[in-house]
Amino acid sequence: MAQFINRFARLPDALFARVKATPLSDSRLLLWNQALAQQLQIEAWQQQPATLAALAGDGHLVGSEPLAALYAGHQFGVYVPQLGDGRALWLGELAVADGQCAELQLKGAGPTPFSRGADGRAVLRSSVREYLASEAMHGLGIPTTRALALFASSQLARRERWEPTAVVCRVAPTFIRFGSFEVLYWRGETALLKTLADFVIEQSYPDCQSAPNPYQALLQCVVLRTAELMAAWQAVGFVHGVMNSDNMSIAGLTLDYGPYGFLDRYVPDQVFNHSDDHGRYAFSQQPRIGLWNLYCLGQALIDLIGKDTTLAVLGQYEAHYQQAWQQNMAAKLGLSEWQPDDAALVEAWLALLAEQGADYTRAHRLLAYFSSTEAAGPVRDEFVDRAAFDQWAQRYQQRLQQQALSDAERQTMMLAVNPKYILRNYMAEHAIQQLEQHQDDSELQRLAHLLQQPYAEQEEYEAYFAHPPAWAEGIHLSCSS
Ligand code: AMP
Ligand code: MG
């Protein structure tokens, strides 16, 4: 049985506020992640009404030490000196038998000292989206915070309209953000900053302890993990939507799902966040915004590392990102190794997808069935201009003939990295409508199940591989959640 050890709660009180959840008027369990519960050795919790109630914010979980963490961050490029967990509540850290630890957090469990006048709630719409996306990303093999449980309530919160609320219980090795360091740097709290850095190293990057300068090693690890995370997002077509530095995980996890989206058609400058007027967080911008945010973190750590070294460490990002991206794209195209000319081949493929408005996920999945002897396959039908595809296909065929892989081997390799099912916006939207309008959770349950295995053929779910319906284009996502 997992035990609470709560190491973060042992740090100085200035880093957080101890605060209790404010229960919702009535809440019911909508989703329970049994696989994750098993991994955390807490599967018995599902049978314990008082424990479940506490996970919805109603009551106390034995061993938990609830608190809201302090952080700041750069939002759309502008420094906001105090943010903090305004509607997230850290419950504690569980030590799981095999030496692993996991922190639990509630999102939407009421106001905290960091709520800045807002209600501390999360609406059902955004909670469903957070649960599904966390688990979809996990299924895809992309580092992310996880979702353990989703509770729905009939209590309403005011957004653009009055909406039902919910609580998500999420799980991560740590919820510390770049902004957790920024707030201390800009307040001149040097000793606290060092304490926090030491803690992060001990908890998340223990190997850094033996480095000549552990803080330099820490920054380097975060730079590399962030570069890899960005390369993973780009490869799968994920758009975070609000890459403010307070939403950047120190552990390189996808964190804080808001107005995110997975690309349907391949539109490099696609923006999902309705309030992102200038496309700062467009799909194509994410790798450079990742670096921009790392500069914010580097600035915060500069006194512990030194200016020149900080810049040198940040300077490793570009090459590492390129390498990770090339590795991902090589796998997606079934190339057993990246050769110098492959950059042009991949760029031409992406340009073709963009020009033809092809579906990013479908095109890659179907490319696995491309025949290198006939330069053909079902992927051709994804393009309006077949001649344009044929031109590229000839180049691809020549490239495939240079490697030793058989078509069958290449297909297996490609099907393992090109998902068949992603969480398209319309899918989440449909599940939310069913819930809100008909109190019907069957679509939600279906999606939660489907997305656990996005690379597997699941015949009963074939319909989710189809092109999105026309109404999907009209879905607007706002930051208000
Ligand atoms: P987000 O855009 O969700 O990453 O949130 C940015 C900041 O606003 C964080 O400090 C959140 O805790 C806070 N926040 C967002 N929504 C609410 C809310 N409904 N109540 C209190 N704080 C909120
Ligand atoms: Mg956030």
Short mmCIF file of C-alpha atoms and ligand atoms in Angstrom, two decimals:
data_model
loop_
_atom_site.label_atom_id
_atom_site.label_comp_id
_atom_site.label_asym_id
_atom_site.label_seq_id
_atom_site.Cartn_x
_atom_site.Cartn_y
_atom_site.Cartn_z
CA MET A 1 0.00 0.00 0.00
CA ALA A 2 1.34 3.39 -0.94
CA GLN A 3 2.23 5.82 1.86
CA PHE A 4 2.18 9.61 1.86
CA ILE A 5 5.66 11.07 2.33
CA ASN A 6 4.97 14.67 1.23
CA ARG A 7 8.54 15.88 0.73
CA PHE A 8 7.45 19.15 -0.89
CA ALA A 9 5.40 19.99 2.22
CA ARG A 10 8.63 19.91 4.31
CA LEU A 11 10.06 22.92 2.42
CA PRO A 12 9.81 26.45 3.84
CA ASP A 13 6.27 27.77 4.18
CA ALA A 14 7.06 30.71 1.90
CA LEU A 15 6.82 28.35 -1.08
CA PHE A 16 3.15 27.54 -0.59
CA ALA A 17 -0.01 28.17 1.40
CA ARG A 18 -1.59 25.42 3.42
CA VAL A 19 -5.24 25.36 2.46
CA LYS A 20 -8.17 22.96 2.48
CA ALA A 21 -10.45 22.09 -0.38
CA THR A 22 -13.92 23.61 -0.55
CA PRO A 23 -16.33 20.79 -1.37
CA LEU A 24 -18.67 20.96 -4.32
CA SER A 25 -22.34 20.62 -3.42
CA ASP A 26 -22.66 17.13 -4.84
CA SER A 27 -20.11 15.24 -6.80
CA ARG A 28 -20.10 11.88 -8.48
CA LEU A 29 -17.30 9.82 -9.89
CA LEU A 30 -17.32 9.88 -13.68
CA LEU A 31 -13.97 8.32 -14.56
CA TRP A 32 -11.56 6.24 -12.52
CA ASN A 33 -8.20 5.27 -13.99
CA GLN A 34 -7.77 1.73 -12.75
CA ALA A 35 -4.48 1.13 -14.57
CA LEU A 36 -2.91 4.18 -12.94
CA ALA A 37 -4.44 3.31 -9.56
CA GLN A 38 -2.83 -0.11 -9.79
CA GLN A 39 0.51 1.37 -10.67
CA LEU A 40 0.23 3.61 -7.60
CA GLN A 41 -0.99 0.68 -5.47
CA ILE A 42 -4.16 2.54 -4.51
CA GLU A 43 -6.73 0.54 -6.44
CA ALA A 44 -8.58 -0.11 -3.15
CA TRP A 45 -9.44 3.60 -2.97
CA GLN A 46 -12.16 3.15 -5.54
CA GLN A 47 -14.14 1.04 -3.02
CA GLN A 48 -13.73 3.52 -0.16
CA PRO A 49 -16.46 6.19 -0.22
CA ALA A 50 -14.65 8.54 2.20
CA THR A 51 -11.41 8.36 0.19
CA LEU A 52 -13.23 9.00 -3.06
CA ALA A 53 -15.05 11.95 -1.50
CA ALA A 54 -11.69 13.37 -0.39
CA LEU A 55 -10.39 12.99 -3.94
CA ALA A 56 -13.32 15.13 -5.02
CA GLY A 57 -12.35 17.75 -2.43
CA ASP A 58 -14.83 16.71 0.25
CA GLY A 59 -13.06 15.59 3.41
CA HIS A 60 -9.55 14.69 4.44
CA LEU A 61 -7.36 11.96 3.03
CA VAL A 62 -5.34 10.33 5.79
CA GLY A 63 -1.69 11.37 5.45
CA SER A 64 -2.36 14.16 2.99
CA GLU A 65 -1.10 17.72 3.67
CA PRO A 66 -3.03 19.92 1.25
CA LEU A 67 -1.38 23.07 -0.02
CA ALA A 68 -1.36 25.50 -2.92
CA ALA A 69 2.05 26.21 -4.44
CA LEU A 70 3.49 29.63 -5.18
CA TYR A 71 4.68 30.44 -8.66
CA ALA A 72 4.80 33.27 -11.18
CA GLY A 73 5.43 33.22 -14.89
CA HIS A 74 5.60 34.88 -18.26
CA GLN A 75 2.15 34.91 -19.80
CA PHE A 76 2.17 35.72 -23.52
CA GLY A 77 5.65 37.14 -23.05
CA VAL A 78 4.80 39.40 -20.11
CA TYR A 79 6.02 38.71 -16.58
CA VAL A 80 3.17 38.31 -14.09
CA PRO A 81 4.76 38.51 -10.62
CA GLN A 82 2.34 36.27 -8.81
CA LEU A 83 0.19 33.43 -10.05
CA GLY A 84 0.30 30.23 -7.98
CA ASP A 85 -2.16 27.38 -7.66
CA GLY A 86 -5.39 29.37 -7.85
CA ARG A 87 -7.55 26.32 -8.25
CA ALA A 88 -5.16 23.45 -7.87
CA LEU A 89 -4.61 21.80 -4.54
CA TRP A 90 -1.59 19.62 -3.87
CA LEU A 91 -2.71 16.71 -1.73
CA GLY A 92 0.59 14.99 -1.09
CA GLU A 93 3.25 12.69 -2.42
CA LEU A 94 2.81 8.95 -2.41
CA ALA A 95 5.74 6.59 -2.12
CA VAL A 96 5.01 3.53 -4.20
CA ALA A 97 6.70 0.23 -3.27
CA ASP A 98 9.28 0.06 -6.06
CA GLY A 99 10.92 3.35 -5.08
CA GLN A 100 8.72 5.47 -7.32
CA CYS A 101 6.93 8.52 -6.02
CA ALA A 102 3.91 10.36 -7.33
CA GLU A 103 2.28 13.59 -6.30
CA LEU A 104 -1.49 13.99 -6.26
CA GLN A 105 -3.26 17.22 -7.05
CA LEU A 106 -6.88 18.26 -7.31
CA LYS A 107 -7.88 20.76 -9.95
CA GLY A 108 -11.06 22.73 -9.30
CA ALA A 109 -11.38 22.06 -5.56
CA GLY A 110 -12.04 25.66 -4.56
CA PRO A 111 -10.24 28.95 -3.99
CA THR A 112 -6.76 29.35 -2.51
CA PRO A 113 -4.78 32.44 -1.46
CA PHE A 114 -3.54 32.50 -5.08
CA SER A 115 -6.96 32.64 -6.71
CA ARG A 116 -6.75 36.40 -7.33
CA GLY A 117 -10.52 36.82 -7.00
CA ALA A 118 -11.43 33.92 -9.26
CA ASP A 119 -13.61 31.05 -8.07
CA GLY A 120 -11.08 28.23 -7.80
CA ARG A 121 -13.28 25.99 -9.89
CA ALA A 122 -12.83 24.10 -13.12
CA VAL A 123 -15.77 23.55 -15.44
CA LEU A 124 -16.78 20.08 -16.57
CA ARG A 125 -15.89 20.88 -20.19
CA SER A 126 -12.26 21.66 -19.40
CA SER A 127 -11.95 18.86 -16.85
CA VAL A 128 -13.09 16.27 -19.37
CA ARG A 129 -10.62 17.73 -21.84
CA GLU A 130 -7.80 17.57 -19.28
CA TYR A 131 -8.55 13.98 -18.29
CA LEU A 132 -8.81 12.73 -21.85
CA ALA A 133 -5.78 14.60 -23.14
CA SER A 134 -3.54 13.52 -20.24
CA GLU A 135 -4.38 9.90 -20.86
CA ALA A 136 -4.24 10.26 -24.64
CA MET A 137 -0.72 11.70 -24.35
CA HIS A 138 0.29 8.92 -22.01
CA GLY A 139 -1.07 6.38 -24.47
CA LEU A 140 0.99 8.03 -27.18
CA GLY A 141 4.10 7.68 -25.04
CA ILE A 142 4.57 11.43 -24.54
CA PRO A 143 5.63 12.64 -21.07
CA THR A 144 2.63 14.13 -19.30
CA THR A 145 0.84 14.61 -16.03
CA ARG A 146 -1.73 11.83 -15.57
CA ALA A 147 -5.39 11.76 -14.60
CA LEU A 148 -6.53 9.43 -11.84
CA ALA A 149 -10.15 10.44 -11.45
CA LEU A 150 -12.79 12.81 -12.71
CA PHE A 151 -15.73 13.91 -10.55
CA ALA A 152 -18.70 15.83 -11.93
CA SER A 153 -20.87 18.18 -9.94
CA SER A 154 -24.15 19.94 -10.59
CA GLN A 155 -22.76 23.10 -8.99
CA LEU A 156 -22.37 25.83 -11.60
CA ALA A 157 -19.57 28.30 -12.30
CA ARG A 158 -19.75 31.44 -14.40
CA ARG A 159 -17.58 31.51 -17.52
CA GLU A 160 -18.84 32.81 -20.89
CA ARG A 161 -22.02 31.09 -19.64
CA TRP A 162 -22.99 29.23 -16.48
CA GLU A 163 -21.48 25.79 -16.65
CA PRO A 164 -21.37 22.64 -14.51
CA THR A 165 -18.14 22.13 -12.58
CA ALA A 166 -15.89 19.16 -11.93
CA VAL A 167 -12.73 18.08 -10.15
CA VAL A 168 -9.88 16.20 -11.76
CA CYS A 169 -7.42 14.37 -9.56
CA ARG A 170 -4.13 14.45 -11.42
CA VAL A 171 -0.84 12.75 -10.80
CA ALA A 172 2.78 13.60 -11.62
CA PRO A 173 6.24 13.04 -10.22
CA THR A 174 6.25 16.80 -9.59
CA PHE A 175 4.07 19.80 -10.41
CA ILE A 176 6.92 22.31 -10.12
CA ARG A 177 7.08 24.73 -13.05
CA PHE A 178 9.62 27.10 -14.54
CA GLY A 179 7.53 29.82 -12.87
CA SER A 180 8.19 28.31 -9.43
CA PHE A 181 11.81 29.46 -9.87
CA GLU A 182 11.00 32.72 -11.62
CA VAL A 183 8.97 34.06 -8.72
CA LEU A 184 11.89 33.59 -6.30
CA TYR A 185 14.45 35.09 -8.67
CA TRP A 186 12.44 38.22 -9.35
CA ARG A 187 11.71 38.66 -5.64
CA GLY A 188 15.41 38.36 -4.85
CA GLU A 189 14.79 35.30 -2.64
CA THR A 190 18.17 33.74 -3.39
CA ALA A 191 18.27 31.34 -0.43
CA LEU A 192 14.78 30.01 -1.17
CA LEU A 193 15.63 29.63 -4.83
CA LYS A 194 18.60 27.48 -3.91
CA THR A 195 16.46 25.43 -1.53
CA LEU A 196 13.94 24.80 -4.28
CA ALA A 197 16.64 23.88 -6.79
CA ASP A 198 18.20 21.47 -4.29
CA PHE A 199 14.79 19.93 -3.73
CA VAL A 200 14.10 19.48 -7.45
CA ILE A 201 17.50 17.90 -7.92
CA GLU A 202 16.95 15.50 -5.02
CA GLN A 203 13.43 14.59 -6.08
CA SER A 204 13.57 14.59 -9.87
CA TYR A 205 17.20 14.69 -11.00
CA PRO A 206 19.26 12.85 -8.35
CA ASP A 207 22.06 12.16 -10.85
CA CYS A 208 22.81 15.90 -10.91
CA GLN A 209 23.91 15.80 -7.27
CA SER A 210 27.33 14.47 -8.19
CA ALA A 211 27.96 16.98 -11.01
CA PRO A 212 30.63 19.67 -10.48
CA ASN A 213 27.84 22.26 -10.54
CA PRO A 214 24.52 20.50 -9.79
CA TYR A 215 22.47 23.56 -10.87
CA GLN A 216 24.15 23.64 -14.26
CA ALA A 217 23.43 19.93 -14.58
CA LEU A 218 19.82 20.55 -13.57
CA LEU A 219 19.36 23.25 -16.22
CA GLN A 220 20.97 21.01 -18.79
CA CYS A 221 18.57 18.16 -17.98
CA VAL A 222 15.57 20.48 -18.26
CA VAL A 223 16.86 21.88 -21.56
CA LEU A 224 17.24 18.40 -23.02
CA ARG A 225 13.91 17.11 -21.73
CA THR A 226 12.08 20.19 -22.96
CA ALA A 227 13.66 19.85 -26.40
CA GLU A 228 12.56 16.21 -26.53
CA LEU A 229 9.06 17.12 -25.37
CA MET A 230 8.76 19.76 -28.10
CA ALA A 231 9.97 17.26 -30.70
CA ALA A 232 7.37 14.76 -29.46
CA TRP A 233 4.57 17.35 -29.67
CA GLN A 234 5.59 18.34 -33.20
CA ALA A 235 5.76 14.74 -34.34
CA VAL A 236 2.27 13.90 -33.15
CA GLY A 237 0.71 17.24 -34.11
CA PHE A 238 -0.12 18.42 -30.60
CA VAL A 239 -0.67 22.12 -29.92
CA HIS A 240 -0.54 23.07 -26.23
CA GLY A 241 -2.21 26.43 -26.71
CA VAL A 242 -0.90 28.30 -23.61
CA MET A 243 2.83 27.80 -23.38
CA ASN A 244 3.29 30.38 -20.65
CA SER A 245 6.32 29.70 -18.49
CA ASP A 246 4.05 28.83 -15.56
CA ASN A 247 2.70 25.96 -17.65
CA MET A 248 6.17 24.53 -18.35
CA SER A 249 7.05 21.53 -16.21
CA ILE A 250 10.48 21.31 -14.59
CA ALA A 251 10.31 17.57 -15.29
CA GLY A 252 9.63 18.03 -19.00
CA LEU A 253 6.00 16.87 -18.80
CA THR A 254 3.06 18.15 -20.78
CA LEU A 255 1.31 20.22 -18.11
CA ASP A 256 -1.92 22.24 -17.74
CA TYR A 257 -4.23 21.25 -20.54
CA GLY A 258 -6.32 24.23 -21.57
CA PRO A 259 -7.11 25.28 -25.14
CA TYR A 260 -4.96 22.52 -26.64
CA GLY A 261 -5.66 20.59 -29.81
CA PHE A 262 -4.34 17.87 -32.05
CA LEU A 263 -4.00 18.88 -35.69
CA ASP A 264 -6.60 17.53 -38.04
CA ARG A 265 -5.48 19.00 -41.38
CA TYR A 266 -1.81 19.87 -41.43
CA VAL A 267 -1.80 23.63 -40.94
CA PRO A 268 1.63 24.66 -39.63
CA ASP A 269 0.38 27.94 -38.21
CA GLN A 270 -2.68 26.43 -36.57
CA VAL A 271 -3.73 28.20 -33.36
CA PHE A 272 -6.25 26.56 -31.04
CA ASN A 273 -6.41 29.19 -28.33
CA HIS A 274 -9.11 31.67 -29.34
CA SER A 275 -7.48 34.51 -27.40
CA ASP A 276 -4.03 34.01 -28.99
CA ASP A 277 -4.50 36.81 -31.53
CA HIS A 278 -0.92 36.88 -32.80
CA GLY A 279 -0.36 33.15 -32.98
CA ARG A 280 2.37 33.18 -30.34
CA TYR A 281 1.48 29.59 -29.45
CA ALA A 282 0.78 28.33 -32.97
CA PHE A 283 1.87 24.78 -33.79
CA SER A 284 4.93 25.92 -35.74
CA GLN A 285 6.09 28.24 -32.92
CA GLN A 286 6.23 25.65 -30.16
CA PRO A 287 9.89 24.61 -30.47
CA ARG A 288 11.11 28.20 -30.32
CA ILE A 289 8.69 29.08 -27.50
CA GLY A 290 10.06 26.10 -25.59
CA LEU A 291 13.48 27.74 -25.83
CA TRP A 292 12.07 31.15 -24.97
CA ASN A 293 10.66 29.69 -21.76
CA LEU A 294 13.96 27.97 -21.01
CA TYR A 295 15.57 31.41 -21.16
CA CYS A 296 13.14 32.49 -18.43
CA LEU A 297 14.25 29.52 -16.35
CA GLY A 298 17.92 30.14 -17.16
CA GLN A 299 17.55 33.77 -16.06
CA ALA A 300 16.10 32.57 -12.76
CA LEU A 301 19.02 30.20 -12.17
CA ILE A 302 21.74 32.52 -13.45
CA ASP A 303 23.23 33.35 -10.04
CA LEU A 304 23.64 29.66 -9.27
CA ILE A 305 25.28 28.86 -12.60
CA GLY A 306 26.93 32.00 -13.95
CA LYS A 307 26.00 33.93 -17.06
CA ASP A 308 28.31 32.38 -19.62
CA THR A 309 27.62 28.84 -18.52
CA THR A 310 23.87 29.45 -18.48
CA LEU A 311 24.00 30.72 -22.05
CA ALA A 312 26.16 27.79 -23.11
CA VAL A 313 23.69 25.31 -21.61
CA LEU A 314 20.74 27.04 -23.29
CA GLY A 315 22.75 26.91 -26.49
CA GLN A 316 22.45 23.12 -26.51
CA TYR A 317 18.71 23.28 -27.08
CA GLU A 318 18.63 23.81 -30.85
CA ALA A 319 20.85 20.90 -31.78
CA HIS A 320 19.18 18.57 -29.34
CA TYR A 321 15.73 19.54 -30.60
CA GLN A 322 16.81 19.00 -34.21
CA GLN A 323 18.24 15.62 -33.38
CA ALA A 324 15.10 14.52 -31.51
CA TRP A 325 12.84 15.84 -34.26
CA GLN A 326 14.84 14.10 -36.97
CA GLN A 327 14.71 10.86 -35.05
CA ASN A 328 10.94 11.16 -34.65
CA MET A 329 10.33 12.08 -38.26
CA ALA A 330 12.63 9.35 -39.55
CA ALA A 331 10.60 6.82 -37.58
CA LYS A 332 7.32 8.30 -38.79
CA LEU A 333 8.45 7.92 -42.39
CA GLY A 334 9.91 4.48 -41.82
CA LEU A 335 13.53 5.48 -42.34
CA SER A 336 15.84 3.29 -40.33
CA GLU A 337 18.36 6.11 -40.01
CA TRP A 338 18.46 9.81 -40.78
CA GLN A 339 20.61 10.75 -43.75
CA PRO A 340 21.58 14.32 -44.68
CA ASP A 341 19.22 14.43 -47.68
CA ASP A 342 16.27 13.35 -45.56
CA ALA A 343 15.66 16.90 -44.36
CA ALA A 344 14.57 17.84 -47.90
CA LEU A 345 12.42 14.72 -48.26
CA VAL A 346 10.60 15.36 -44.97
CA GLU A 347 10.20 19.08 -45.68
CA ALA A 348 8.71 18.23 -49.07
CA TRP A 349 6.32 15.77 -47.42
CA LEU A 350 5.18 18.36 -44.88
CA ALA A 351 4.85 21.00 -47.59
CA LEU A 352 2.70 18.59 -49.58
CA LEU A 353 0.48 17.94 -46.56
CA ALA A 354 0.14 21.67 -45.97
CA GLU A 355 -0.61 22.57 -49.61
CA GLN A 356 -3.19 19.83 -49.95
CA GLY A 357 -4.70 20.33 -46.52
CA ALA A 358 -4.19 16.64 -45.82
CA ASP A 359 -5.04 15.15 -42.45
CA TYR A 360 -1.82 14.86 -40.46
CA THR A 361 -2.68 11.69 -38.55
CA ARG A 362 -4.38 9.83 -41.39
CA ALA A 363 -1.65 10.62 -43.90
CA HIS A 364 1.11 9.29 -41.64
CA ARG A 365 -0.84 6.22 -40.61
CA LEU A 366 -1.70 5.33 -44.19
CA LEU A 367 1.83 5.99 -45.40
CA ALA A 368 2.76 2.82 -43.51
CA TYR A 369 0.95 0.86 -46.24
CA PHE A 370 2.92 2.49 -49.05
CA SER A 371 4.39 -0.05 -51.43
CA SER A 372 7.99 0.72 -52.27
CA THR A 373 7.83 -1.40 -55.42
CA GLU A 374 4.72 0.21 -56.90
CA ALA A 375 5.10 3.68 -55.35
CA ALA A 376 1.44 3.48 -54.35
CA GLY A 377 -0.91 2.75 -51.51
CA PRO A 378 -4.05 4.04 -49.77
CA VAL A 379 -2.28 7.21 -48.65
CA ARG A 380 -2.57 8.54 -52.21
CA ASP A 381 -6.32 9.04 -51.72
CA GLU A 382 -5.61 11.51 -48.92
CA PHE A 383 -4.43 14.03 -51.49
CA VAL A 384 -6.65 16.06 -53.78
CA ASP A 385 -3.83 16.55 -56.26
CA ARG A 386 -2.73 12.97 -56.89
CA ALA A 387 -0.03 14.03 -59.35
CA ALA A 388 1.63 16.13 -56.66
CA PHE A 389 1.61 13.13 -54.35
CA ASP A 390 3.01 10.88 -57.09
CA GLN A 391 5.93 13.24 -57.59
CA TRP A 392 6.85 13.08 -53.93
CA ALA A 393 6.15 9.34 -53.83
CA GLN A 394 8.84 8.75 -56.45
CA ARG A 395 11.43 10.43 -54.25
CA TYR A 396 10.19 8.46 -51.25
CA GLN A 397 10.35 5.22 -53.22
CA GLN A 398 13.96 5.90 -54.22
CA ARG A 399 14.85 6.66 -50.63
CA LEU A 400 13.21 3.47 -49.36
CA GLN A 401 15.12 1.42 -51.88
CA GLN A 402 18.38 2.66 -50.35
CA GLN A 403 17.66 0.89 -47.08
CA ALA A 404 17.55 -2.78 -46.21
CA LEU A 405 14.13 -2.82 -44.54
CA SER A 406 11.39 -4.83 -46.23
CA ASP A 407 8.00 -3.18 -46.70
CA ALA A 408 6.57 -5.39 -43.96
CA GLU A 409 9.31 -4.42 -41.50
CA ARG A 410 8.90 -0.76 -42.34
CA GLN A 411 5.15 -1.05 -41.90
CA THR A 412 5.50 -2.52 -38.41
CA MET A 413 7.92 0.23 -37.47
CA MET A 414 5.64 2.97 -38.81
CA LEU A 415 2.44 1.64 -37.24
CA ALA A 416 4.16 1.71 -33.84
CA VAL A 417 4.87 5.45 -34.05
CA ASN A 418 2.06 6.85 -36.20
CA PRO A 419 -1.12 6.72 -34.12
CA LYS A 420 -4.36 5.57 -35.63
CA TYR A 421 -6.42 7.44 -33.02
CA ILE A 422 -5.83 10.88 -31.59
CA LEU A 423 -8.10 13.01 -29.43
CA ARG A 424 -9.57 15.22 -32.10
CA ASN A 425 -11.34 18.29 -30.77
CA TYR A 426 -14.69 17.21 -32.12
CA MET A 427 -14.44 13.93 -30.21
CA ALA A 428 -13.97 15.63 -26.85
CA GLU A 429 -16.65 18.15 -27.78
CA HIS A 430 -19.15 15.43 -28.61
CA ALA A 431 -18.48 13.59 -25.34
CA ILE A 432 -18.94 16.85 -23.41
CA GLN A 433 -22.23 17.61 -25.17
CA GLN A 434 -23.55 14.14 -24.38
CA LEU A 435 -22.66 14.65 -20.75
CA GLU A 436 -23.99 18.16 -20.37
CA GLN A 437 -27.17 17.79 -22.39
CA HIS A 438 -28.16 14.17 -21.78
CA GLN A 439 -26.22 13.14 -18.65
CA ASP A 440 -24.86 10.38 -20.86
CA ASP A 441 -21.27 9.38 -20.12
CA SER A 442 -21.04 6.52 -22.61
CA GLU A 443 -19.10 8.55 -25.19
CA LEU A 444 -16.68 9.71 -22.50
CA GLN A 445 -16.06 6.15 -21.34
CA ARG A 446 -15.56 5.06 -24.95
CA LEU A 447 -12.93 7.74 -25.61
CA ALA A 448 -11.11 7.03 -22.35
CA HIS A 449 -10.87 3.41 -23.42
CA LEU A 450 -10.01 4.02 -27.07
CA LEU A 451 -7.17 6.45 -26.34
CA GLN A 452 -5.30 4.04 -24.08
CA GLN A 453 -4.02 2.28 -27.18
CA PRO A 454 -3.75 4.82 -29.96
CA TYR A 455 -1.37 2.73 -32.07
CA ALA A 456 -3.48 -0.43 -32.02
CA GLU A 457 -6.08 -1.31 -34.62
CA GLN A 458 -9.37 -1.31 -32.73
CA GLU A 459 -12.00 -2.41 -35.19
CA GLU A 460 -14.96 -1.36 -33.10
CA TYR A 461 -13.61 2.21 -33.09
CA GLU A 462 -12.80 2.49 -36.81
CA ALA A 463 -15.16 5.47 -37.11
CA TYR A 464 -12.75 7.59 -35.04
CA PHE A 465 -10.15 7.24 -37.77
CA ALA A 466 -12.43 9.05 -40.21
CA HIS A 467 -11.95 12.68 -41.19
CA PRO A 468 -13.51 15.00 -38.62
CA PRO A 469 -17.04 16.23 -39.40
CA ALA A 470 -17.48 19.67 -40.95
CA TRP A 471 -18.75 21.18 -37.67
CA ALA A 472 -15.34 20.53 -36.09
CA GLU A 473 -13.97 23.62 -37.85
CA GLY A 474 -16.35 25.82 -35.88
CA ILE A 475 -15.16 24.75 -32.41
CA HIS A 476 -13.59 27.65 -30.51
CA LEU A 477 -11.43 27.07 -27.48
CA SER A 478 -10.87 29.79 -24.96
CA CYS A 479 -8.49 30.11 -22.02
CA SER A 480 -11.49 30.34 -19.67
CA SER A 481 -11.85 26.98 -18.10
P1 AMP B 1 -4.03 28.52 -16.46
O1 AMP B 1 -4.33 29.41 -17.61
O2 AMP B 1 -5.10 27.52 -16.17
O3 AMP B 1 -2.69 27.90 -16.54
O4 AMP B 1 -4.04 29.46 -15.17
C1 AMP B 1 -3.24 30.60 -14.99
C2 AMP B 1 -3.37 31.06 -13.57
O5 AMP B 1 -4.70 31.46 -13.28
C3 AMP B 1 -3.01 30.03 -12.51
O6 AMP B 1 -2.40 30.69 -11.45
C4 AMP B 1 -4.35 29.47 -12.13
O7 AMP B 1 -4.33 28.91 -10.84
C5 AMP B 1 -5.22 30.70 -12.19
N1 AMP B 1 -6.62 30.36 -12.46
C6 AMP B 1 -7.17 30.00 -13.64
N2 AMP B 1 -8.49 29.77 -13.50
C7 AMP B 1 -8.80 29.98 -12.21
C8 AMP B 1 -9.99 29.91 -11.44
N3 AMP B 1 -11.16 29.57 -11.97
N4 AMP B 1 -9.91 30.22 -10.12
C9 AMP B 1 -8.75 30.57 -9.56
N5 AMP B 1 -7.59 30.65 -10.23
C10 AMP B 1 -7.60 30.37 -11.53
MG MG B 2 -1.51 26.91 -15.62
#
